[in-house]
XYZ file of C-alpha atoms in Angstrom:
296
model
C 8.176 -9.616 -18.138
C 5.396 -7.681 -16.124
C 3.473 -6.978 -13.262
C -0.204 -4.921 -12.255
C -1.015 -1.240 -11.220
C -4.098 -1.609 -9.629
C -2.957 -2.179 -6.106
C 0.615 -1.441 -7.442
C 0.099 2.004 -8.851
C 4.383 3.061 -9.602
C 5.015 -0.685 -9.521
C 5.717 -0.315 -13.004
C 8.532 2.257 -12.716
C 11.025 -0.696 -12.119
C 10.221 -3.019 -15.022
C 10.916 0.601 -17.128
C 14.142 1.199 -15.324
C 14.712 -1.905 -16.371
C 13.872 -1.856 -20.047
C 15.142 2.149 -20.647
C 18.710 0.530 -18.850
C 19.064 -2.792 -21.418
C 18.137 0.097 -24.053
C 21.089 2.460 -23.068
C 23.528 -0.078 -22.406
C 22.581 -1.369 -25.186
C 22.450 -4.752 -24.114
C 20.899 -7.531 -26.939
C 18.953 -10.404 -25.851
C 18.609 -14.156 -27.536
C 15.114 -12.431 -27.564
C 12.597 -10.072 -27.770
C 11.656 -9.033 -24.468
C 8.071 -8.298 -23.588
C 6.954 -5.415 -20.657
C 3.601 -6.417 -19.489
C 1.096 -4.900 -17.161
C -1.450 -7.312 -16.452
C -5.197 -5.310 -15.990
C -7.232 -5.794 -12.354
C -4.693 -8.902 -11.597
C -5.378 -8.319 -8.304
C -8.705 -7.230 -8.555
C -8.304 -4.026 -6.707
C -11.467 -2.390 -8.890
C -13.551 -5.473 -10.497
C -14.103 -9.297 -9.199
C -12.423 -11.611 -9.924
C -9.166 -11.121 -10.147
C -6.064 -13.105 -12.671
C -8.464 -12.429 -15.333
C -6.047 -10.840 -17.583
C -3.655 -13.750 -17.492
C -6.120 -16.467 -16.737
C -7.701 -15.853 -20.281
C -3.886 -15.627 -22.094
C -3.600 -18.573 -19.642
C -6.652 -20.117 -21.912
C -8.934 -20.660 -18.405
C -11.158 -17.641 -19.384
C -12.569 -15.422 -22.006
C -12.562 -12.503 -22.870
C -16.275 -11.707 -23.102
C -15.950 -13.535 -19.519
C -12.749 -11.010 -18.562
C -14.824 -7.819 -19.897
C -18.562 -8.811 -17.880
C -16.153 -8.991 -14.131
C -18.549 -5.602 -11.768
C -17.052 -3.588 -9.758
C -16.041 -4.583 -6.052
C -19.113 -2.305 -4.975
C -21.467 -3.820 -6.572
C -22.456 -0.411 -8.861
C -22.627 -1.372 -11.470
C -19.621 -0.731 -14.220
C -18.362 -3.462 -15.887
C -14.553 -3.782 -16.431
C -14.835 -3.329 -20.360
C -17.626 -0.667 -20.081
C -14.554 0.982 -17.655
C -12.588 0.080 -20.854
C -14.226 1.626 -23.734
C -14.875 4.715 -22.291
C -11.419 5.802 -22.502
C -10.475 3.626 -25.174
C -8.344 0.958 -23.665
C -10.333 -1.435 -25.374
C -7.798 -3.669 -27.865
C -7.677 -5.823 -30.223
C -5.319 -8.651 -29.385
C -4.028 -10.953 -29.281
C -4.135 -11.944 -25.810
C -4.131 -15.239 -25.539
C -0.605 -17.724 -25.263
C -1.657 -19.715 -28.371
C -1.899 -16.451 -30.096
C 1.026 -14.040 -28.256
C 4.113 -16.604 -27.134
C 6.730 -15.855 -24.974
C 9.220 -18.079 -24.659
C 9.537 -17.607 -19.878
C 8.368 -15.423 -17.958
C 9.174 -13.414 -14.717
C 7.183 -10.493 -12.182
C 9.376 -8.700 -9.978
C 7.091 -8.096 -6.540
C 6.547 -5.000 -4.694
C 6.577 -6.782 -1.343
C 7.856 -8.204 1.983
C 8.574 -11.454 2.907
C 6.499 -12.803 6.205
C 3.932 -10.402 5.849
C 0.666 -12.029 3.641
C -2.225 -12.479 6.075
C -2.377 -8.723 5.579
C -0.354 -8.280 2.505
C -1.577 -11.218 0.374
C 1.575 -11.719 -1.563
C 5.406 -15.572 -3.957
C 7.840 -19.099 -5.098
C 6.229 -21.903 -4.257
C 2.375 -20.765 -3.499
C -0.398 -21.668 -1.877
C -2.643 -21.051 -3.542
C -6.459 -19.714 -2.349
C -9.529 -21.016 -2.401
C -11.950 -18.001 -2.607
C -16.148 -17.950 -0.839
C -18.584 -16.339 -1.508
C -21.738 -16.568 0.861
C -24.799 -14.803 0.836
C -27.177 -14.728 3.746
C -30.569 -13.715 4.871
C -32.283 -13.084 7.720
C -32.809 -11.379 10.945
C -30.081 -12.379 12.399
C -27.905 -12.529 9.142
C -25.214 -10.410 10.920
C -24.300 -12.318 13.930
C -23.978 -15.165 11.766
C -21.482 -12.641 9.048
C -19.364 -12.917 12.377
C -19.791 -16.026 13.326
C -18.363 -16.694 10.176
C -15.570 -14.039 9.705
C -14.790 -15.423 13.610
C -14.489 -18.969 12.190
C -12.774 -17.997 9.121
C -10.006 -16.338 10.245
C -9.646 -19.714 13.402
C -9.266 -22.139 10.702
C -6.310 -21.034 9.170
C -4.362 -22.054 12.873
C -6.235 -25.500 12.453
C -4.786 -26.368 9.466
C -1.236 -24.205 9.330
C -2.516 -22.269 6.651
C -3.269 -18.594 5.868
C -7.021 -17.331 5.567
C -8.234 -13.664 4.820
C -11.446 -11.966 5.215
C -11.769 -9.214 1.484
C -14.722 -7.661 1.338
C -18.132 -7.163 3.430
C -21.268 -6.052 1.221
C -24.564 -5.622 3.908
C -27.502 -4.128 2.058
C -29.668 -1.360 2.133
C -28.353 1.167 4.582
C -29.473 2.106 7.401
C -30.232 3.210 10.370
C -32.355 0.724 12.384
C -33.134 -1.372 9.663
C -32.224 -4.671 9.442
C -30.535 -5.517 6.431
C -32.213 -8.170 3.603
C -28.761 -9.502 2.664
C -25.105 -9.468 3.817
C -22.096 -11.114 1.408
C -19.108 -11.870 2.079
C -15.705 -12.732 0.801
C -12.403 -15.148 2.109
C -9.573 -16.329 0.791
C -8.173 -19.689 1.968
C -4.570 -20.016 1.364
C -2.069 -23.719 2.129
C 0.755 -25.280 1.123
C -0.144 -27.976 0.927
C -2.936 -29.572 -1.831
C -4.537 -31.700 0.333
C -5.278 -29.077 3.566
C -5.943 -26.323 1.285
C -9.496 -28.851 0.512
C -9.369 -29.342 3.655
C -9.776 -25.809 5.342
C -12.875 -25.892 2.294
C -14.430 -28.355 3.889
C -14.137 -27.236 7.208
C -15.073 -23.579 6.859
C -18.146 -24.808 4.393
C -19.201 -27.748 7.539
C -18.888 -24.056 9.653
C -21.217 -21.896 7.349
C -23.819 -24.505 6.686
C -23.643 -25.230 11.177
C -23.961 -20.924 11.612
C -25.987 -20.692 8.537
C -28.353 -23.255 10.257
C -28.313 -22.210 14.665
C -28.574 -18.223 12.910
C -31.858 -19.845 10.384
C -30.181 -17.978 8.078
C -30.868 -18.597 4.083
C -27.509 -19.769 2.741
C -25.971 -19.250 -0.678
C -21.813 -20.768 -1.334
C -20.521 -20.374 -4.208
C -16.227 -20.720 -4.550
C -14.862 -18.782 -7.280
C -11.574 -19.622 -7.708
C -9.796 -22.648 -6.715
C -6.318 -22.486 -7.222
C -4.090 -25.986 -6.226
C -0.869 -24.974 -4.836
C 1.961 -25.233 -7.680
C 5.730 -25.189 -7.385
C 7.675 -22.292 -10.046
C 9.721 -24.043 -13.045
C 13.220 -24.444 -11.343
C 14.795 -22.962 -14.331
C 13.069 -19.835 -13.748
C 14.070 -19.675 -9.278
C 17.774 -21.200 -10.445
C 18.047 -17.608 -12.417
C 16.424 -16.389 -9.836
C 19.009 -17.810 -6.578
C 22.077 -17.022 -9.430
C 21.428 -13.408 -9.553
C 20.405 -12.725 -6.217
C 23.850 -14.703 -4.248
C 24.049 -13.921 -0.996
C 21.869 -11.543 -0.452
C 18.038 -13.708 -1.558
C 15.896 -15.254 0.451
C 14.040 -18.031 -0.634
C 10.463 -17.010 0.243
C 6.893 -19.281 0.015
C 3.907 -16.140 -0.335
C 0.738 -16.970 -0.178
C -1.475 -14.960 -2.760
C -2.204 -15.127 -6.610
C -0.108 -13.270 -9.388
C -0.148 -12.763 -13.530
C 2.786 -15.962 -12.650
C 0.076 -18.164 -10.862
C -1.192 -18.434 -14.957
C 2.409 -18.618 -17.116
C 4.038 -20.697 -14.782
C 1.170 -23.026 -16.178
C 2.884 -23.185 -19.622
C 6.156 -20.978 -19.786
C 9.366 -21.488 -16.747
C 7.779 -18.941 -14.967
C 9.488 -17.206 -11.634
C 8.820 -14.134 -9.517
C 10.785 -11.549 -7.212
C 10.266 -10.564 -4.048
C 12.329 -6.230 -3.114
C 11.606 -5.272 0.409
C 9.114 -2.530 0.583
C 10.836 0.312 3.003
C 7.682 0.143 7.020
C 7.337 -3.402 5.265
C 3.952 -1.301 3.726
C 3.013 -2.168 0.370
C 0.247 -1.813 -2.658
C -0.588 1.308 -0.756
C 0.511 4.922 -1.147
C 3.178 4.924 1.780
C 4.718 1.849 -0.247
C 8.149 2.465 -1.574
C 10.892 0.491 -2.933
C 14.953 1.198 -3.884
C 15.662 0.756 -7.422
C 18.799 -0.814 -5.856
C 16.947 -3.786 -4.317
C 15.570 -4.573 -7.451
C 16.470 -3.359 -11.563
C 19.193 -4.659 -11.194
C 18.156 -8.434 -9.877
C 15.747 -8.416 -12.616
C 18.529 -6.987 -15.023
C 20.657 -10.187 -14.101
C 16.857 -12.867 -13.673
C 16.279 -11.820 -17.655
């Protein structure tokens, strides 16, 4: 079991509470338990996200993960920063080297707020695009693209989200030389997700043509919708009893990759005032620790 600590910095307290409770009560399990922290899993500091779990699932490499650059394009790489604090390990790093039999992830988030706080049972998977545009009118063009991304979700009954805007060099009265934006598209249905991707690329090219922009579009992440394993979700339903609500959620987590390997499920707990992924986030351990204990 496990989670990520980059965007939910104190979320790991629930994982730790679970393990302490198991030890205090002398609970013996059929198989050893493993606690995982997927480093930078939501891309809080380095781009791309999901690199750690992707390495574990054999979808990426250690070298690629360490080469990830900071979101602010300031120069540091993930590998370099890990080396600075002595956190570069020597493995095992992959499922083949360290297999698990099942995976549960507890996540602090409120269902129904995935437009603002990206969240997952059957999941809408994101396609992440990074258009680069440059010309005297490119800032206006980027604004039009961002509007198109927002409207796209309503058109296709999906979700969309602008995640990053980088324009430079900075100046008070000079024209920006280039602007880079990142956005995610999400949908429950694979065909609809593909349609969203084709639609927005067509619109982006249209904006570039009308505004006279030099354009580059790169799709960095493409994950189609996938169901969690019924064995795992059944455990969660039985543990929740009449207190649980089945939820669809839109973003990617370590569970995105583990579900390609072993039975996987996610448990979402309530966040006070519907606020998560920030310093004000708070969830009560009574809503989470006991539930994940029953699941595992």
